[in-house]
PDB file of C-alpha atoms and ligand atoms in Angstrom:
ATOM      1  CA  MET T   3      88.315 117.622  -9.926  1.00  0.00           C
ATOM      2  CA  LYS T   4      91.583 118.443  -8.330  1.00  0.00           C
ATOM      3  CA  THR T   5      94.253 115.658  -8.478  1.00  0.00           C
ATOM      4  CA  THR T   6      95.677 114.364  -5.208  1.00  0.00           C
ATOM      5  CA  PRO T   7      99.196 115.804  -4.915  1.00  0.00           C
ATOM      6  CA  SER T   8     101.838 113.115  -5.298  1.00  0.00           C
ATOM      7  CA  VAL T   9     105.359 113.919  -4.187  1.00  0.00           C
ATOM      8  CA  LEU T  10     108.620 112.006  -4.834  1.00  0.00           C
ATOM      9  CA  PHE T  11     111.676 112.913  -2.764  1.00  0.00           C
ATOM     10  CA  VAL T  12     114.947 112.031  -4.412  1.00  0.00           C
ATOM     11  CA  CYS T  13     118.544 111.834  -3.010  1.00  0.00           C
ATOM     12  CA  LEU T  14     121.544 109.839  -4.044  1.00  0.00           C
ATOM     13  CA  GLY T  15     121.173 106.505  -2.212  1.00  0.00           C
ATOM     14  CA  ASN T  16     117.525 106.566  -1.037  1.00  0.00           C
ATOM     15  CA  ILE T  17     118.692 105.347   2.406  1.00  0.00           C
ATOM     16  CA  CYS T  18     119.490 108.526   4.418  1.00  0.00           C
ATOM     17  CA  ARG T  19     117.871 111.808   3.389  1.00  0.00           C
ATOM     18  CA  SER T  20     114.922 111.044   0.980  1.00  0.00           C
ATOM     19  CA  PRO T  21     113.316 108.410   3.238  1.00  0.00           C
ATOM     20  CA  LEU T  22     113.388 111.055   5.992  1.00  0.00           C
ATOM     21  CA  ALA T  23     111.864 113.656   3.686  1.00  0.00           C
ATOM     22  CA  GLU T  24     109.134 111.187   2.700  1.00  0.00           C
ATOM     23  CA  ALA T  25     108.522 110.412   6.409  1.00  0.00           C
ATOM     24  CA  ALA T  26     108.452 114.049   7.497  1.00  0.00           C
ATOM     25  CA  PHE T  27     106.028 114.844   4.584  1.00  0.00           C
ATOM     26  CA  ARG T  28     103.739 111.919   5.495  1.00  0.00           C
ATOM     27  CA  LYS T  29     103.730 113.147   9.159  1.00  0.00           C
ATOM     28  CA  ALA T  30     103.094 116.805   8.224  1.00  0.00           C
ATOM     29  CA  ALA T  31     100.336 115.877   5.713  1.00  0.00           C
ATOM     30  CA  ALA T  32      98.568 113.566   8.144  1.00  0.00           C
ATOM     31  CA  GLU T  33      98.692 116.178  10.942  1.00  0.00           C
ATOM     32  CA  ALA T  34      97.209 118.799   8.577  1.00  0.00           C
ATOM     33  CA  GLY T  35      94.657 116.477   7.080  1.00  0.00           C
ATOM     34  CA  GLN T  36      96.090 116.991   3.657  1.00  0.00           C
ATOM     35  CA  ASP T  37      95.538 114.134   1.361  1.00  0.00           C
ATOM     36  CA  ALA T  38      98.775 113.239  -0.534  1.00  0.00           C
ATOM     37  CA  ILE T  39     100.780 110.485  -1.995  1.00  0.00           C
ATOM     38  CA  ALA T  40     104.454 110.217  -1.094  1.00  0.00           C
ATOM     39  CA  ASP T  41     107.342 108.141  -2.146  1.00  0.00           C
ATOM     40  CA  SER T  42     111.193 108.450  -2.226  1.00  0.00           C
ATOM     41  CA  ALA T  43     113.933 107.194  -4.622  1.00  0.00           C
ATOM     42  CA  GLY T  44     117.665 107.521  -5.262  1.00  0.00           C
ATOM     43  CA  THR T  45     119.448 108.715  -8.382  1.00  0.00           C
ATOM     44  CA  ALA T  46     121.870 105.827  -7.829  1.00  0.00           C
ATOM     45  CA  ALA T  47     121.128 102.071  -7.676  1.00  0.00           C
ATOM     46  CA  TYR T  48     123.540 101.329  -4.827  1.00  0.00           C
ATOM     47  CA  HIS T  49     120.861 100.493  -2.248  1.00  0.00           C
ATOM     48  CA  VAL T  50     117.975  99.149  -4.306  1.00  0.00           C
ATOM     49  CA  GLY T  51     115.860  96.910  -1.986  1.00  0.00           C
ATOM     50  CA  SER T  52     117.694  97.974   1.080  1.00  0.00           C
ATOM     51  CA  PRO T  53     116.079  99.422   4.162  1.00  0.00           C
ATOM     52  CA  PRO T  54     116.982 102.970   5.250  1.00  0.00           C
ATOM     53  CA  ASP T  55     120.260 103.558   7.073  1.00  0.00           C
ATOM     54  CA  PRO T  56     119.824 102.576  10.738  1.00  0.00           C
ATOM     55  CA  ARG T  57     120.505 106.161  11.810  1.00  0.00           C
ATOM     56  CA  SER T  58     117.660 107.414   9.606  1.00  0.00           C
ATOM     57  CA  ILE T  59     115.367 104.696  11.050  1.00  0.00           C
ATOM     58  CA  ALA T  60     116.353 105.795  14.601  1.00  0.00           C
ATOM     59  CA  ILE T  61     115.758 109.531  14.063  1.00  0.00           C
ATOM     60  CA  ALA T  62     112.417 108.960  12.383  1.00  0.00           C
ATOM     61  CA  ALA T  63     111.350 106.652  15.238  1.00  0.00           C
ATOM     62  CA  HIS T  64     112.415 109.394  17.733  1.00  0.00           C
ATOM     63  CA  TYR T  65     109.829 111.610  15.938  1.00  0.00           C
ATOM     64  CA  ASP T  66     107.211 108.829  15.909  1.00  0.00           C
ATOM     65  CA  VAL T  67     107.519 107.839  12.289  1.00  0.00           C
ATOM     66  CA  ASP T  68     108.346 104.138  11.445  1.00  0.00           C
ATOM     67  CA  ILE T  69     110.393 103.883   8.212  1.00  0.00           C
ATOM     68  CA  ALA T  70     111.929 100.487   8.908  1.00  0.00           C
ATOM     69  CA  ASN T  71     109.898  98.892   6.174  1.00  0.00           C
ATOM     70  CA  TYR T  72     110.862 101.408   3.483  1.00  0.00           C
ATOM     71  CA  ALA T  73     112.919  99.845   0.597  1.00  0.00           C
ATOM     72  CA  GLY T  74     115.437 101.633  -1.609  1.00  0.00           C
ATOM     73  CA  ARG T  75     114.678 102.146  -5.163  1.00  0.00           C
ATOM     74  CA  GLN T  76     116.110 104.103  -8.074  1.00  0.00           C
ATOM     75  CA  ILE T  77     114.119 106.885  -9.892  1.00  0.00           C
ATOM     76  CA  ALA T  78     112.503 105.554 -13.050  1.00  0.00           C
ATOM     77  CA  ALA T  79     111.161 107.276 -16.285  1.00  0.00           C
ATOM     78  CA  ALA T  80     107.581 106.584 -15.162  1.00  0.00           C
ATOM     79  CA  ASP T  81     108.053 108.667 -12.021  1.00  0.00           C
ATOM     80  CA  TYR T  82     108.184 111.893 -14.091  1.00  0.00           C
ATOM     81  CA  THR T  83     104.570 111.390 -15.091  1.00  0.00           C
ATOM     82  CA  LEU T  84     103.259 109.474 -12.101  1.00  0.00           C
ATOM     83  CA  PHE T  85     104.117 112.268  -9.623  1.00  0.00           C
ATOM     84  CA  THR T  86     102.988 115.802  -9.647  1.00  0.00           C
ATOM     85  CA  HIS T  87     106.190 116.939  -7.830  1.00  0.00           C
ATOM     86  CA  ILE T  88     109.731 115.611  -7.693  1.00  0.00           C
ATOM     87  CA  PHE T  89     111.935 117.197  -5.099  1.00  0.00           C
ATOM     88  CA  ALA T  90     115.761 116.897  -5.124  1.00  0.00           C
ATOM     89  CA  LEU T  91     117.599 116.957  -1.786  1.00  0.00           C
ATOM     90  CA  ASP T  92     120.737 118.675  -3.328  1.00  0.00           C
ATOM     91  CA  ASP T  93     122.013 120.228  -6.507  1.00  0.00           C
ATOM     92  CA  ALA T  94     123.700 117.136  -7.722  1.00  0.00           C
ATOM     93  CA  ASN T  95     120.519 115.161  -7.303  1.00  0.00           C
ATOM     94  CA  LEU T  96     118.578 117.977  -9.105  1.00  0.00           C
ATOM     95  CA  ALA T  97     121.011 117.882 -12.078  1.00  0.00           C
ATOM     96  CA  ASP T  98     120.708 114.069 -12.305  1.00  0.00           C
ATOM     97  CA  ILE T  99     116.941 114.128 -12.109  1.00  0.00           C
ATOM     98  CA  ARG T 100     116.820 116.741 -14.901  1.00  0.00           C
ATOM     99  CA  ARG T 101     119.318 114.874 -17.002  1.00  0.00           C
ATOM    100  CA  CYS T 102     117.317 111.655 -16.823  1.00  0.00           C
ATOM    101  CA  ALA T 103     113.949 113.365 -17.477  1.00  0.00           C
ATOM    102  CA  PRO T 104     112.030 111.799 -20.385  1.00  0.00           C
ATOM    103  CA  GLY T 105     110.579 114.134 -23.096  1.00  0.00           C
ATOM    104  CA  ASN T 106     106.971 113.560 -21.712  1.00  0.00           C
ATOM    105  CA  ALA T 107     107.778 114.592 -18.090  1.00  0.00           C
ATOM    106  CA  THR T 108     104.962 116.489 -16.414  1.00  0.00           C
ATOM    107  CA  ALA T 109     106.115 116.599 -12.741  1.00  0.00           C
ATOM    108  CA  GLU T 110     107.290 119.897 -11.340  1.00  0.00           C
ATOM    109  CA  ILE T 111     111.031 119.300 -10.497  1.00  0.00           C
ATOM    110  CA  ALA T 112     112.628 121.532  -7.860  1.00  0.00           C
ATOM    111  CA  LEU T 113     115.171 121.659  -5.032  1.00  0.00           C
ATOM    112  CA  LEU T 114     113.465 120.718  -1.702  1.00  0.00           C
ATOM    113  CA  LEU T 115     114.609 123.672   0.352  1.00  0.00           C
ATOM    114  CA  ASP T 116     113.277 126.007  -2.311  1.00  0.00           C
ATOM    115  CA  VAL T 117     109.892 125.655  -0.581  1.00  0.00           C
ATOM    116  CA  VAL T 118     111.175 127.095   2.634  1.00  0.00           C
ATOM    117  CA  ASP T 119     111.251 130.910   2.777  1.00  0.00           C
ATOM    118  CA  GLY T 120     114.807 132.142   3.230  1.00  0.00           C
ATOM    119  CA  ARG T 121     116.346 128.777   2.415  1.00  0.00           C
ATOM    120  CA  GLU T 122     115.963 128.832  -1.462  1.00  0.00           C
ATOM    121  CA  GLY T 123     118.906 127.228  -3.190  1.00  0.00           C
ATOM    122  CA  GLN T 124     120.247 125.441  -0.133  1.00  0.00           C
ATOM    123  CA  PRO T 125     120.914 121.689  -0.078  1.00  0.00           C
ATOM    124  CA  VAL T 126     119.906 119.184   2.426  1.00  0.00           C
ATOM    125  CA  LEU T 127     123.439 117.988   3.319  1.00  0.00           C
ATOM    126  CA  ASP T 128     124.315 114.333   3.054  1.00  0.00           C
ATOM    127  CA  PRO T 129     124.671 112.850   6.580  1.00  0.00           C
ATOM    128  CA  TYR T 130     125.940 109.462   5.270  1.00  0.00           C
ATOM    129  CA  TYR T 131     129.524 110.053   6.446  1.00  0.00           C
ATOM    130  CA  GLY T 132     128.351 112.069   9.458  1.00  0.00           C
ATOM    131  CA  ASP T 133     127.119 111.281  13.017  1.00  0.00           C
ATOM    132  CA  GLU T 134     123.765 111.381  14.860  1.00  0.00           C
ATOM    133  CA  GLU T 135     123.902 115.180  15.083  1.00  0.00           C
ATOM    134  CA  ASP T 136     123.986 115.353  11.341  1.00  0.00           C
ATOM    135  CA  PHE T 137     120.987 113.185  11.120  1.00  0.00           C
ATOM    136  CA  GLU T 138     119.196 115.534  13.572  1.00  0.00           C
ATOM    137  CA  THR T 139     119.999 118.374  11.138  1.00  0.00           C
ATOM    138  CA  THR T 140     118.655 116.376   8.217  1.00  0.00           C
ATOM    139  CA  TRP T 141     115.435 115.708  10.128  1.00  0.00           C
ATOM    140  CA  ALA T 142     115.085 119.456  10.970  1.00  0.00           C
ATOM    141  CA  ASP T 143     115.648 120.409   7.257  1.00  0.00           C
ATOM    142  CA  VAL T 144     113.242 117.896   5.846  1.00  0.00           C
ATOM    143  CA  SER T 145     110.658 118.702   8.511  1.00  0.00           C
ATOM    144  CA  ALA T 146     110.842 122.423   7.694  1.00  0.00           C
ATOM    145  CA  ALA T 147     110.384 121.597   3.970  1.00  0.00           C
ATOM    146  CA  ALA T 148     107.550 119.184   4.706  1.00  0.00           C
ATOM    147  CA  GLU T 149     105.564 121.723   6.757  1.00  0.00           C
ATOM    148  CA  ALA T 150     106.086 124.449   4.127  1.00  0.00           C
ATOM    149  CA  LEU T 151     105.117 122.068   1.373  1.00  0.00           C
ATOM    150  CA  VAL T 152     101.965 121.008   3.063  1.00  0.00           C
ATOM    151  CA  ALA T 153     101.028 124.617   3.787  1.00  0.00           C
ATOM    152  CA  ARG T 154     101.564 125.375   0.086  1.00  0.00           C
ATOM    153  CA  LEU T 155      99.415 122.380  -0.902  1.00  0.00           C
ATOM    154  CA  LEU T 156      96.642 123.513   1.503  1.00  0.00           C
ATOM    155  CA  THR T 157      96.494 126.962   0.039  1.00  0.00           C
ATOM    156  CA  GLY T 158      95.799 125.286  -3.315  1.00  0.00           C
ATOM    157  CA  ARG T 159      98.651 126.889  -5.111  1.00  0.00           C
ATOM    158  CA  ASP T 160      99.620 123.423  -6.485  1.00  0.00           C
TER     159      ASP T 160
HETATM  160  P1  4NP N 210     121.488 109.505   0.809  1.00  0.00           P
HETATM  161  O1  4NP N 210     122.905 109.224   1.439  1.00  0.00           O
HETATM  162  O2  4NP N 210     121.778 110.014  -0.649  1.00  0.00           O
HETATM  163  O3  4NP N 210     121.040 110.620   1.650  1.00  0.00           O
HETATM  164  O4  4NP N 210     120.697 108.263   0.823  1.00  0.00           O
HETATM  165  C1  4NP N 210     123.833 108.342   0.811  1.00  0.00           C
HETATM  166  C2  4NP N 210     123.668 107.002   1.011  1.00  0.00           C
HETATM  167  C3  4NP N 210     124.618 106.113   0.443  1.00  0.00           C
HETATM  168  C4  4NP N 210     125.714 106.597  -0.279  1.00  0.00           C
HETATM  169  C5  4NP N 210     125.840 107.964  -0.389  1.00  0.00           C
HETATM  170  C6  4NP N 210     124.932 108.841   0.124  1.00  0.00           C
HETATM  171  N1  4NP N 210     126.624 105.779  -0.787  1.00  0.00           N
HETATM  172  O5  4NP N 210     127.633 106.193  -1.345  1.00  0.00           O
HETATM  173  O6  4NP N 210     126.457 104.503  -0.718  1.00  0.00           O
END
């Protein structure tokens, strides 16, 4: 029996980008009828227990996803075996995720935009010090990745 894909999205603070990546993925998977488990985390512990940034909550709401009840958490050793995929939002996140990986890690670890044709190696830029337009860009980036990822999961390549 094929296991249900389980995907963890990881940025620095888990209040701006990775909650949006989780939300976009949940939306894309639901629309495609793809069964999947999704969560998000930060490499840092700055915002453990906090809701997403209000600008992330607003942009997700604009695209009909409610993330107001998400709570920040830090990536943990168990995540590397619990999830089938761990996606980093940028290169610094990717390096931190790899550095903290336990020896028994089984999850596929990759940069999120690597799943989007033509955008391999690109980061989802941190909008934390930016404005609403930057959050629109974040939503567009994570939505493109979510749709590509769901398409990949539907073809059974993962
Ligand atoms: P995120 O953005 O990694 O996309 O959640 C940030 C959120 C908070 C901080 C940095 C980035 N911070 O320094 O508190």
